[in-house]
Coordinates of C-alpha atoms in Angstrom, one line a residue:
M1 CA -11.5 -131.6 -122.4
L2 CA -8.0 -130.3 -121.9
S3 CA -6.9 -127.9 -118.9
R4 CA -6.0 -124.5 -119.6
R5 CA -2.3 -125.0 -118.8
S6 CA -2.3 -127.9 -121.1
A7 CA -4.3 -125.9 -124.0
L8 CA -1.7 -123.2 -123.4
V9 CA 1.3 -125.4 -123.6
L10 CA 0.2 -126.8 -126.8
A11 CA -0.3 -123.5 -128.3
V12 CA 3.1 -122.7 -127.3
S13 CA 4.4 -125.8 -129.1
A14 CA 2.3 -124.7 -132.3
G15 CA 3.5 -121.3 -132.4
L16 CA 7.3 -122.6 -132.0
A17 CA 6.7 -125.2 -134.9
L18 CA 5.6 -122.2 -137.1
A19 CA 8.3 -119.9 -135.6
D20 CA 10.7 -122.3 -136.7
A21 CA 10.3 -121.5 -140.2
S22 CA 12.1 -118.1 -139.4
V23 CA 13.7 -118.6 -136.0
V24 CA 17.0 -118.9 -137.2
A25 CA 17.0 -115.6 -139.1
L26 CA 18.9 -113.4 -137.1
A27 CA 21.5 -116.1 -136.5
L28 CA 22.2 -116.5 -140.2
P29 CA 25.1 -114.0 -140.2
A30 CA 26.6 -116.4 -137.3
L31 CA 26.1 -119.5 -139.3
L32 CA 27.7 -118.0 -142.7
R33 CA 30.9 -117.0 -140.4
E34 CA 30.9 -120.3 -138.4
L35 CA 29.9 -122.9 -140.9
D36 CA 31.6 -121.0 -143.6
T37 CA 28.9 -121.3 -146.1
T38 CA 26.8 -118.9 -148.4
V39 CA 23.5 -117.1 -148.5
E40 CA 22.1 -119.8 -150.4
G41 CA 23.5 -122.2 -147.6
V42 CA 22.0 -120.5 -144.6
A43 CA 18.6 -119.7 -146.6
A44 CA 18.7 -123.6 -147.0
V45 CA 18.7 -123.8 -143.1
L46 CA 14.9 -121.9 -143.5
G47 CA 14.2 -123.6 -146.8
V48 CA 14.7 -127.1 -146.0
Y49 CA 12.6 -127.0 -142.7
V50 CA 9.7 -124.9 -144.7
L51 CA 9.8 -127.4 -147.8
V52 CA 9.8 -130.6 -145.6
L53 CA 7.1 -129.2 -143.3
A54 CA 4.8 -128.5 -146.4
A55 CA 5.5 -132.3 -147.6
A56 CA 5.0 -133.8 -144.2
L57 CA 1.8 -131.9 -143.3
P58 CA -0.3 -134.4 -145.4
V59 CA 1.2 -137.5 -144.4
A60 CA 0.9 -136.3 -140.6
G61 CA -2.9 -135.7 -141.3
E62 CA -3.3 -139.1 -142.6
L63 CA -1.3 -140.8 -139.5
E64 CA -3.6 -138.7 -137.3
R65 CA -6.7 -139.9 -139.0
R66 CA -5.4 -143.6 -138.4
H67 CA -3.7 -143.4 -135.3
G68 CA -5.4 -140.3 -133.5
A69 CA -4.1 -137.0 -132.6
A70 CA -2.6 -137.7 -129.3
R71 CA -0.5 -140.6 -130.0
V72 CA 0.9 -138.9 -133.4
G73 CA 1.3 -135.5 -132.0
A74 CA 3.4 -136.8 -129.0
A75 CA 5.5 -138.9 -131.6
G76 CA 6.1 -135.9 -133.6
L77 CA 6.6 -133.5 -130.9
A78 CA 9.3 -135.9 -129.3
L79 CA 10.8 -136.3 -132.7
M80 CA 11.1 -132.5 -132.9
A81 CA 12.7 -132.3 -129.6
G82 CA 15.4 -135.0 -130.5
A83 CA 16.2 -133.2 -133.8
S84 CA 16.1 -129.8 -132.2
L85 CA 19.2 -131.3 -130.0
V86 CA 20.7 -132.6 -133.2
C87 CA 20.5 -129.2 -134.7
A88 CA 22.2 -127.7 -131.5
A89 CA 25.3 -129.9 -131.9
A90 CA 25.6 -129.6 -135.6
G91 CA 29.3 -128.8 -136.9
S92 CA 28.7 -128.5 -140.3
L93 CA 25.8 -127.2 -142.6
G94 CA 25.0 -130.7 -143.9
V95 CA 24.3 -132.1 -140.3
L96 CA 22.1 -128.9 -139.7
L97 CA 20.2 -129.6 -142.3
A98 CA 19.5 -132.8 -141.8
G99 CA 18.5 -132.1 -138.2
R100 CA 16.1 -129.2 -139.6
A101 CA 14.5 -131.8 -142.0
V102 CA 13.7 -134.3 -139.1
Q103 CA 12.6 -131.4 -137.0
A104 CA 10.0 -130.2 -139.6
A105 CA 8.7 -133.8 -140.0
G106 CA 8.0 -133.8 -136.2
G107 CA 6.6 -130.3 -136.2
A108 CA 4.0 -131.1 -138.8
A109 CA 2.6 -133.8 -136.6
G110 CA 2.7 -131.6 -133.6
L111 CA 1.0 -128.7 -135.3
L112 CA -2.0 -131.1 -136.5
A113 CA -2.3 -132.7 -133.3
A114 CA -2.4 -129.1 -131.4
F115 CA -5.1 -128.2 -133.8
T116 CA -7.3 -131.2 -133.1
L117 CA -6.6 -131.4 -129.2
L118 CA -7.1 -127.4 -129.2
D119 CA -10.0 -127.8 -131.1
G120 CA -8.9 -125.1 -133.3
A121 CA -12.0 -125.2 -135.6
G122 CA -14.3 -124.6 -132.5
R123 CA -13.7 -123.4 -128.7
G124 CA -10.2 -123.2 -129.3
R125 CA -10.2 -121.3 -132.2
R126 CA -8.7 -117.8 -130.9
L127 CA -5.9 -119.5 -129.2
W128 CA -5.1 -121.6 -132.4
V129 CA -5.2 -118.2 -134.5
A130 CA -3.1 -116.3 -132.0
A131 CA -0.4 -119.2 -131.9
A132 CA -0.2 -119.0 -135.7
V133 CA 0.0 -115.5 -136.2
F134 CA 2.5 -114.7 -133.5
G135 CA 4.2 -117.8 -133.6
T136 CA 4.8 -117.1 -137.7
A137 CA 5.8 -113.4 -136.9
A138 CA 7.8 -113.8 -133.7
G139 CA 10.3 -116.1 -134.9
P140 CA 13.1 -113.8 -135.9
A141 CA 12.9 -111.8 -132.6
L142 CA 12.8 -114.7 -130.3
G143 CA 15.8 -116.1 -132.2
G144 CA 17.7 -112.9 -132.5
A145 CA 17.5 -112.4 -128.5
L146 CA 18.7 -116.2 -127.8
T147 CA 21.5 -115.7 -130.6
E148 CA 22.8 -112.6 -128.8
A149 CA 22.5 -113.9 -125.1
L150 CA 23.8 -117.4 -125.7
G151 CA 24.8 -118.1 -129.5
W152 CA 22.7 -119.8 -132.2
R153 CA 22.7 -123.3 -130.8
A154 CA 20.8 -121.9 -128.1
I155 CA 17.8 -121.7 -130.4
F156 CA 17.6 -125.3 -130.7
I157 CA 18.4 -126.2 -127.2
A158 CA 15.5 -124.0 -126.1
Q159 CA 13.1 -125.8 -128.4
A160 CA 13.7 -129.3 -127.0
P161 CA 12.1 -129.2 -123.6
V162 CA 9.2 -126.9 -124.7
A163 CA 8.4 -129.8 -127.6
L164 CA 9.0 -132.4 -125.0
T165 CA 6.4 -130.9 -122.5
A166 CA 4.1 -130.8 -125.0
A167 CA 4.2 -134.3 -126.3
V168 CA 3.7 -135.4 -122.7
V169 CA 0.6 -133.0 -122.7
A170 CA -0.5 -134.3 -126.2
F171 CA -0.1 -138.1 -124.8
R172 CA -2.4 -137.8 -122.0
P173 CA -5.6 -138.0 -123.9
A174 CA -4.2 -141.1 -125.6
A175 CA -6.7 -143.4 -124.0
V176 CA -9.6 -141.6 -125.5
S177 CA -8.1 -140.6 -128.8
H178 CA -8.7 -143.3 -131.6
A179 CA -8.7 -143.4 -135.3
V180 CA -11.2 -141.3 -136.5
P181 CA -13.2 -141.2 -139.9
A182 CA -11.8 -138.7 -142.4
P183 CA -14.3 -135.7 -142.5
A184 CA -15.4 -134.4 -145.8
R185 CA -13.0 -131.9 -146.9
S186 CA -13.8 -128.2 -147.1
P187 CA -14.1 -126.5 -150.6
L188 CA -10.9 -124.8 -151.8
P189 CA -11.6 -121.5 -153.8
A190 CA -8.7 -120.7 -156.0
G191 CA -8.6 -117.0 -155.5
P192 CA -8.0 -117.1 -151.8
A193 CA -6.1 -120.3 -152.1
A194 CA -3.5 -118.4 -154.4
A195 CA -3.7 -115.2 -152.0
L196 CA -2.6 -117.5 -149.2
G197 CA 0.3 -118.3 -150.9
F198 CA 1.3 -114.9 -151.9
V199 CA 0.7 -113.4 -148.9
A200 CA 3.1 -116.2 -147.2
A201 CA 5.7 -115.5 -149.7
A202 CA 5.4 -111.5 -149.4
L203 CA 5.8 -111.9 -145.6
T204 CA 9.0 -114.0 -145.8
A205 CA 10.9 -110.7 -147.2
V206 CA 10.1 -109.1 -143.6
L207 CA 11.2 -112.1 -142.0
F208 CA 14.4 -113.2 -143.7
L209 CA 15.5 -110.4 -146.0
L210 CA 15.2 -107.8 -143.3
V211 CA 16.9 -109.3 -140.8
L212 CA 19.8 -110.5 -143.2
E213 CA 20.1 -106.8 -144.5
L214 CA 20.3 -105.6 -140.7
V215 CA 22.7 -107.9 -139.0
A216 CA 24.9 -109.1 -142.2
G217 CA 24.6 -105.9 -144.4
W218 CA 24.3 -103.2 -141.6
S219 CA 26.3 -105.3 -138.7
V220 CA 23.5 -104.1 -136.4
D221 CA 23.7 -105.9 -133.3
P222 CA 21.3 -109.3 -133.1
L223 CA 19.7 -108.1 -130.1
V224 CA 18.9 -104.7 -131.5
A225 CA 18.0 -106.2 -134.6
A226 CA 15.8 -108.9 -132.6
A227 CA 14.0 -105.7 -130.7
A228 CA 13.2 -103.8 -134.0
V229 CA 11.6 -106.8 -135.8
S230 CA 9.4 -107.6 -132.8
V231 CA 7.4 -104.5 -134.2
V232 CA 6.1 -107.2 -136.8
P233 CA 4.5 -109.8 -134.4
V234 CA 3.1 -107.1 -131.9
S235 CA 1.8 -105.4 -135.0
A236 CA 0.1 -108.6 -136.3
L237 CA -1.4 -109.8 -133.1
A238 CA -3.0 -106.3 -132.5
A239 CA -4.5 -106.4 -136.0
S240 CA -5.9 -109.9 -135.7
R241 CA -8.4 -108.7 -133.2
V242 CA -9.9 -106.2 -135.7
R243 CA -13.4 -107.8 -136.9
G244 CA -15.4 -107.3 -140.4
P245 CA -15.8 -108.9 -143.6
A246 CA -13.1 -111.6 -144.2
A247 CA -12.9 -110.6 -147.7
V248 CA -12.2 -107.2 -146.8
R249 CA -9.6 -107.9 -144.2
A250 CA -7.8 -110.2 -146.3
V251 CA -7.7 -107.6 -149.3
T252 CA -6.6 -104.7 -146.7
G253 CA -4.3 -107.0 -145.3
A254 CA -2.4 -108.1 -148.4
L255 CA -2.1 -104.5 -149.7
L256 CA -0.6 -103.4 -146.4
I257 CA 1.7 -106.4 -146.5
G258 CA 2.7 -105.0 -150.0
A259 CA 3.0 -101.4 -148.8
G260 CA 5.5 -102.5 -146.1
T261 CA 7.3 -104.6 -148.0
L262 CA 7.8 -102.5 -151.1
C263 CA 9.1 -99.4 -148.6
L264 CA 11.7 -101.9 -147.4
A265 CA 13.4 -101.7 -151.0
Y266 CA 13.6 -98.0 -150.5
L267 CA 15.2 -97.5 -146.9
P268 CA 16.4 -94.0 -146.7
G269 CA 19.6 -94.8 -144.4
A270 CA 21.1 -97.6 -142.6
S271 CA 19.2 -96.9 -139.2
V272 CA 16.8 -99.3 -137.6
A273 CA 14.3 -96.5 -137.3
W274 CA 13.5 -96.5 -141.0
T275 CA 12.5 -100.3 -140.8
I276 CA 9.8 -99.5 -138.2
P277 CA 6.9 -97.8 -140.5
P278 CA 7.3 -100.5 -143.2
Q279 CA 7.2 -103.3 -140.4
V280 CA 4.1 -101.8 -138.8
L281 CA 2.5 -102.0 -142.0
A282 CA 3.5 -105.4 -142.9
G283 CA 2.7 -106.7 -139.5
A284 CA -0.8 -105.3 -139.6
G285 CA -1.5 -106.7 -142.8
M286 CA -0.3 -110.1 -141.7
G287 CA -2.5 -109.9 -138.7
L288 CA -5.7 -109.0 -140.8
A289 CA -4.9 -111.3 -143.9
L290 CA -3.6 -114.6 -142.2
P291 CA -6.8 -115.1 -140.0
A292 CA -9.1 -113.8 -142.9
L293 CA -7.8 -116.3 -145.2
S294 CA -7.1 -119.4 -143.0
G295 CA -10.2 -120.2 -141.5
E296 CA -12.8 -118.1 -143.1
L297 CA -12.4 -117.6 -146.6
L298 CA -10.4 -120.8 -146.6
L299 CA -12.5 -123.1 -144.3
E300 CA -10.3 -124.8 -141.3
R301 CA -12.7 -127.2 -140.0
S302 CA -10.5 -130.3 -139.6
A303 CA -7.1 -131.3 -139.1
G304 CA -7.2 -132.3 -142.7
D305 CA -8.3 -128.7 -143.9
A306 CA -5.5 -127.2 -141.2
A307 CA -3.0 -129.3 -143.0
R308 CA -4.0 -128.4 -146.7
L309 CA -3.9 -124.4 -145.5
L310 CA -0.5 -124.9 -143.7
C311 CA 0.9 -126.7 -146.7
L312 CA -0.1 -123.8 -149.0
R313 CA 1.3 -121.2 -146.7
H314 CA 4.8 -123.0 -146.6
V315 CA 4.9 -123.9 -150.3
G316 CA 4.7 -120.3 -150.9
I317 CA 7.7 -119.3 -148.6
A318 CA 9.8 -122.2 -149.9
A319 CA 9.2 -121.0 -153.5
V320 CA 10.0 -117.4 -152.5
L321 CA 13.2 -118.4 -150.6
A322 CA 14.4 -120.6 -153.3
A323 CA 13.7 -117.6 -156.0
L324 CA 15.2 -115.1 -154.0
A325 CA 18.0 -116.2 -152.1
P326 CA 20.0 -116.7 -155.3
V327 CA 19.1 -113.2 -156.4
V328 CA 20.3 -111.7 -153.1
S329 CA 23.4 -113.8 -152.8
H330 CA 24.4 -112.7 -156.3
Q331 CA 23.4 -109.0 -155.9
L332 CA 25.1 -108.9 -152.6
D333 CA 28.6 -110.4 -154.1
A334 CA 28.3 -107.7 -157.0
S335 CA 27.3 -104.7 -154.6
T336 CA 30.0 -105.4 -152.3
H337 CA 32.6 -105.9 -155.1
T338 CA 31.4 -102.6 -156.7
A339 CA 31.8 -101.1 -153.0
R340 CA 35.4 -102.4 -152.7
L341 CA 36.3 -100.8 -156.0
R342 CA 34.5 -97.4 -155.1
G343 CA 36.7 -97.4 -151.8
V344 CA 40.0 -98.1 -153.8
A345 CA 38.9 -95.1 -155.8
L346 CA 38.5 -92.8 -152.6
V347 CA 41.8 -94.1 -151.2
L348 CA 43.8 -93.3 -154.5
D349 CA 42.1 -89.7 -154.7
A350 CA 42.5 -89.1 -151.2
R351 CA 45.0 -86.2 -150.0
L352 CA 47.2 -88.5 -148.2
P353 CA 50.8 -89.3 -148.6
P354 CA 51.5 -91.8 -151.2
Q355 CA 53.4 -94.3 -149.2
D356 CA 50.3 -94.5 -146.8
K357 CA 48.1 -95.3 -149.8
L358 CA 50.4 -98.2 -150.7
S359 CA 49.1 -100.1 -147.8
L360 CA 46.0 -98.2 -146.9
A361 CA 43.6 -99.6 -150.1
P362 CA 44.6 -103.4 -149.4
A363 CA 44.2 -102.8 -145.7
L364 CA 40.6 -101.3 -145.9
L365 CA 39.2 -103.2 -148.7
T366 CA 40.4 -106.8 -149.7
G367 CA 39.2 -108.3 -146.5
V368 CA 35.7 -106.6 -147.2
R369 CA 33.6 -109.5 -148.3
S370 CA 29.7 -110.2 -148.6
K371 CA 29.5 -112.3 -145.2
D372 CA 29.8 -109.1 -143.2
P373 CA 30.9 -106.2 -145.2
R374 CA 30.3 -103.3 -143.0
G375 CA 31.7 -105.0 -140.2
E376 CA 34.9 -106.0 -141.8
L377 CA 35.1 -102.5 -143.2
R378 CA 34.9 -100.9 -139.8
D379 CA 37.3 -103.3 -138.1
A380 CA 40.0 -102.5 -140.8
I381 CA 39.3 -98.9 -140.4
D382 CA 39.7 -99.0 -136.6
E383 CA 42.9 -100.7 -137.2
Q384 CA 44.5 -98.2 -139.6
R385 CA 43.2 -94.9 -137.9
D386 CA 46.1 -94.7 -135.6
Q387 CA 48.7 -94.4 -138.2
F388 CA 47.5 -90.7 -139.0
S389 CA 47.3 -87.8 -137.0
G390 CA 46.6 -83.9 -137.2
A391 CA 45.3 -83.0 -140.4
E392 CA 45.8 -86.5 -142.1
R393 CA 43.8 -88.1 -139.4
A394 CA 40.6 -85.6 -140.6
T395 CA 41.2 -86.7 -144.2
F396 CA 41.3 -90.4 -143.0
D397 CA 38.1 -90.0 -141.2
T398 CA 36.4 -88.3 -144.1
L399 CA 37.4 -90.9 -146.2
A400 CA 36.3 -93.8 -143.7
D401 CA 32.9 -92.1 -143.2
R402 CA 32.5 -91.9 -147.3
A403 CA 33.8 -95.4 -147.8
D404 CA 31.1 -96.6 -145.1
E405 CA 28.2 -94.9 -146.6
T406 CA 29.1 -95.8 -150.0
L407 CA 29.2 -99.5 -148.6
V408 CA 25.8 -99.3 -147.0
A409 CA 24.3 -98.0 -150.2
A410 CA 25.6 -100.9 -151.8
V411 CA 24.4 -103.4 -149.4
G412 CA 20.9 -101.8 -149.9
D413 CA 20.9 -102.0 -153.5
A414 CA 21.7 -105.6 -153.2
F415 CA 18.3 -106.3 -151.5
D416 CA 16.0 -104.0 -153.4
E417 CA 15.2 -106.0 -156.2
A418 CA 14.2 -109.0 -154.0
F419 CA 12.0 -106.6 -151.8
L420 CA 10.3 -105.3 -154.8
I421 CA 9.4 -108.9 -156.0
A422 CA 7.9 -109.8 -152.6
G423 CA 6.1 -106.4 -152.0
A424 CA 4.5 -107.1 -155.5
L425 CA 3.2 -110.6 -154.6
G426 CA 1.4 -108.9 -151.5
V427 CA -0.2 -106.4 -153.8
L428 CA -0.9 -109.2 -156.2
A429 CA -2.7 -111.2 -153.6
A430 CA -5.1 -108.4 -153.0
A431 CA -5.7 -108.2 -157.1
V432 CA -6.4 -112.0 -157.2
L433 CA -8.9 -111.8 -154.3
V434 CA -10.8 -108.9 -156.2
L435 CA -10.5 -110.4 -159.5
F436 CA -12.0 -113.9 -158.1
G437 CA -15.1 -111.9 -156.9
A438 CA -14.1 -111.5 -152.9
P439 CA -17.2 -110.0 -151.6
V440 CA -15.3 -106.5 -150.9
A441 CA -18.4 -104.1 -151.4
R442 CA -19.1 -103.1 -147.7
G443 CA -15.5 -102.3 -147.0
R444 CA -14.6 -100.1 -150.0
L445 CA -13.4 -97.3 -147.4
A446 CA -10.9 -99.8 -145.4
I447 CA -9.4 -100.9 -148.7
A448 CA -9.4 -97.5 -150.1
L449 CA -7.4 -96.5 -146.6
A450 CA -5.1 -99.4 -147.3
A451 CA -4.5 -98.7 -150.8
V452 CA -3.6 -95.2 -149.9
S453 CA -0.7 -96.7 -147.6
L454 CA 0.9 -97.8 -151.0
L455 CA 2.0 -93.6 -151.1
A456 CA 4.2 -94.5 -148.5
V457 CA 6.4 -96.4 -151.1
P458 CA 7.0 -93.3 -153.4
A459 CA 7.3 -91.3 -150.4
Y460 CA 10.3 -93.5 -149.2
A461 CA 11.6 -93.9 -152.6
L462 CA 11.9 -89.9 -152.7
L463 CA 13.8 -89.9 -149.2
H464 CA 16.0 -92.5 -150.5
R465 CA 16.8 -90.6 -153.5
S466 CA 17.5 -87.5 -151.6
R467 CA 19.4 -89.2 -148.7
A468 CA 21.5 -91.5 -151.0
P469 CA 25.2 -90.7 -151.0
K470 CA 26.8 -89.2 -154.3
P471 CA 27.9 -92.0 -156.1
V472 CA 31.9 -92.4 -156.1
T473 CA 32.9 -92.5 -159.9
I474 CA 35.1 -95.4 -161.2
A475 CA 36.7 -93.2 -163.9
D476 CA 37.7 -94.1 -167.3
P477 CA 41.5 -94.7 -167.1
C478 CA 42.0 -93.9 -170.8
A479 CA 40.7 -90.4 -170.1
P480 CA 42.6 -87.5 -168.5
R481 CA 41.6 -87.4 -164.7
R482 CA 42.7 -84.9 -161.8
L483 CA 45.3 -86.3 -159.9
P484 CA 45.6 -85.7 -156.0
G485 CA 48.3 -83.3 -156.0
T486 CA 49.9 -83.9 -152.5
G487 CA 53.0 -81.9 -153.4
G488 CA 56.6 -82.4 -152.8
L489 CA 58.9 -85.0 -154.2
T490 CA 56.6 -88.1 -152.9
G491 CA 53.5 -86.2 -154.4
A492 CA 55.2 -86.1 -157.8
L493 CA 56.2 -89.8 -157.6
Q494 CA 52.6 -90.7 -156.6
D495 CA 51.2 -89.1 -159.7
V496 CA 53.7 -90.8 -162.0
A497 CA 52.6 -94.1 -160.1
L498 CA 48.7 -93.1 -160.7
R499 CA 49.5 -92.4 -164.2
Q500 CA 51.1 -95.5 -164.8
L501 CA 48.2 -97.4 -163.3
D502 CA 45.8 -95.7 -165.6
R503 CA 47.8 -96.6 -168.6
S504 CA 48.1 -100.3 -167.7
A505 CA 44.5 -100.4 -166.9
C506 CA 43.7 -98.7 -170.2
S507 CA 45.6 -101.1 -172.2
I508 CA 44.1 -104.2 -170.5
G509 CA 40.4 -102.8 -170.7
S510 CA 39.8 -102.5 -166.8
S511 CA 39.8 -99.8 -164.3
R512 CA 42.6 -99.0 -162.3
E513 CA 40.6 -99.7 -159.1
E514 CA 40.0 -103.4 -160.2
L515 CA 43.9 -103.5 -161.1
V516 CA 45.1 -102.5 -157.5
L517 CA 42.8 -104.7 -155.9
A518 CA 43.8 -107.7 -158.0
L519 CA 47.7 -106.8 -157.3
A520 CA 46.7 -106.9 -153.4
D521 CA 44.5 -110.1 -153.2
D522 CA 44.6 -113.6 -154.6
A523 CA 41.0 -113.9 -154.8
D524 CA 40.7 -110.6 -156.6
A525 CA 43.6 -111.4 -159.0
Q526 CA 41.8 -114.8 -160.0
R527 CA 38.5 -112.8 -160.8
F528 CA 40.6 -110.3 -162.8
K529 CA 42.4 -113.2 -164.8
R530 CA 38.8 -114.7 -165.4
R531 CA 37.7 -111.5 -166.9
Y532 CA 41.0 -109.9 -168.6
G533 CA 42.9 -112.8 -169.2
V534 CA 46.0 -111.3 -167.0
D535 CA 47.2 -112.5 -163.6
P536 CA 48.9 -109.3 -162.2
R537 CA 50.2 -111.4 -159.4
S538 CA 52.3 -113.7 -161.6
L539 CA 55.7 -112.1 -162.9
T540 CA 54.8 -112.5 -166.5
G541 CA 51.5 -110.7 -165.8
L542 CA 53.0 -107.8 -164.2
L543 CA 55.5 -107.6 -167.0
S544 CA 52.6 -107.5 -169.3
I545 CA 50.8 -104.8 -167.6
L546 CA 53.7 -102.7 -167.4
F547 CA 55.5 -103.1 -170.3
G548 CA 52.8 -104.7 -172.6

């Protein structure tokens, strides 16, 4: 029998292997910049680990049956430690992904060995469940704290000694750990099995999409974001201690996950405080649903059972990452571009000297990209502010605030669709359980209260609508419009230039804002050329715009 200390080491290593599915979530913006990749690329850092873990779990289960949990677990955890160091040293996305794949293969063996050696189906059940729930939920918070303190590579460096220590602990019982006959597999009811996959997929939105929105979209400090998302594991661990019929806890938890995730689609503002109530709901739902599904409605009496249920969870996670990452990437690119166009409209319509506008619009907005749009805008605003004083400084500050709130609203729009899809999966998990006959008669009150939590969604939607900034209009260049009217000769010249911009944009079929960005930036010029067939940064294109 394992000592208390050895059991704790193995439980921590199991939690770490599960946390690895999301531990780099708060480091994704840093990876975006340092490895010069895309949202899909950084999603692959999570997705490769999850997918390989799901594929390796059945293999690890068979190896354990043949060679014993201690030997296979020690080898897997040692492999995980070595792969973690490879990830820490990675200088490219390809090397990092390869390291993550090997890390997952080792983690799969370590997870099943921990289940067996802890007696996860018997005396060690509570420790196993705590490791599974807390490890899954705490990944982003742990990774965010390490990223802020020491950089993203520290996430992997810190894992190596933990995994290596667990490998030593696992190997100690090797003398008495031999191959064992394969136990009979427990039944796998279709309803709870589907619900487990849906719940795991829905939780991914909280653990992946939310931190990406906080850090990459809102430029929230990673340490602040880590503290914010710690609400999920704390709520999950507290709710996991609730007792009652498994079916009732599963349905109630799935509804809470759905309600919390759907609320995240309607955040009323770019404040971490607005994310707390949805996280409490989702975290509590996680603590109720996961233990009820994994181990009760779906029996977990052997390492083979554990492998099958962990595989189900991670297939759900991998599927939702593969589906949502391209959606978020496309929406973020499109929303950022729209926000930049609206920013140009704000600059052109501002009552500022025309000679300042010529440099201000490109300086503020051409560098704003989807990797860190708000941070880039803030940097550009800080660089330009000192050029203005007096009444012009006040006008500039108003313009800057309006551009910032417009950008934040656009970033939120980029994540809304993904949160809605993921939240619907949580509600679908509850519906599947009820439709497949989960015995919930004794828990109707609890389920009704959980259903009431769905009212938080329209409440958040109303707050979102009431607090949303007034949209900046991208006006039709072919229609008459009010000009800034700054007065004097320069003001008159500005009005002439703006009318010419409108005429040129009208003749091409674009907006004047698109034309201004295209004139200022090569990437926007190429986008403009693909859409309208004119390169405004070439001499022929410019002549065509002016005189065509």
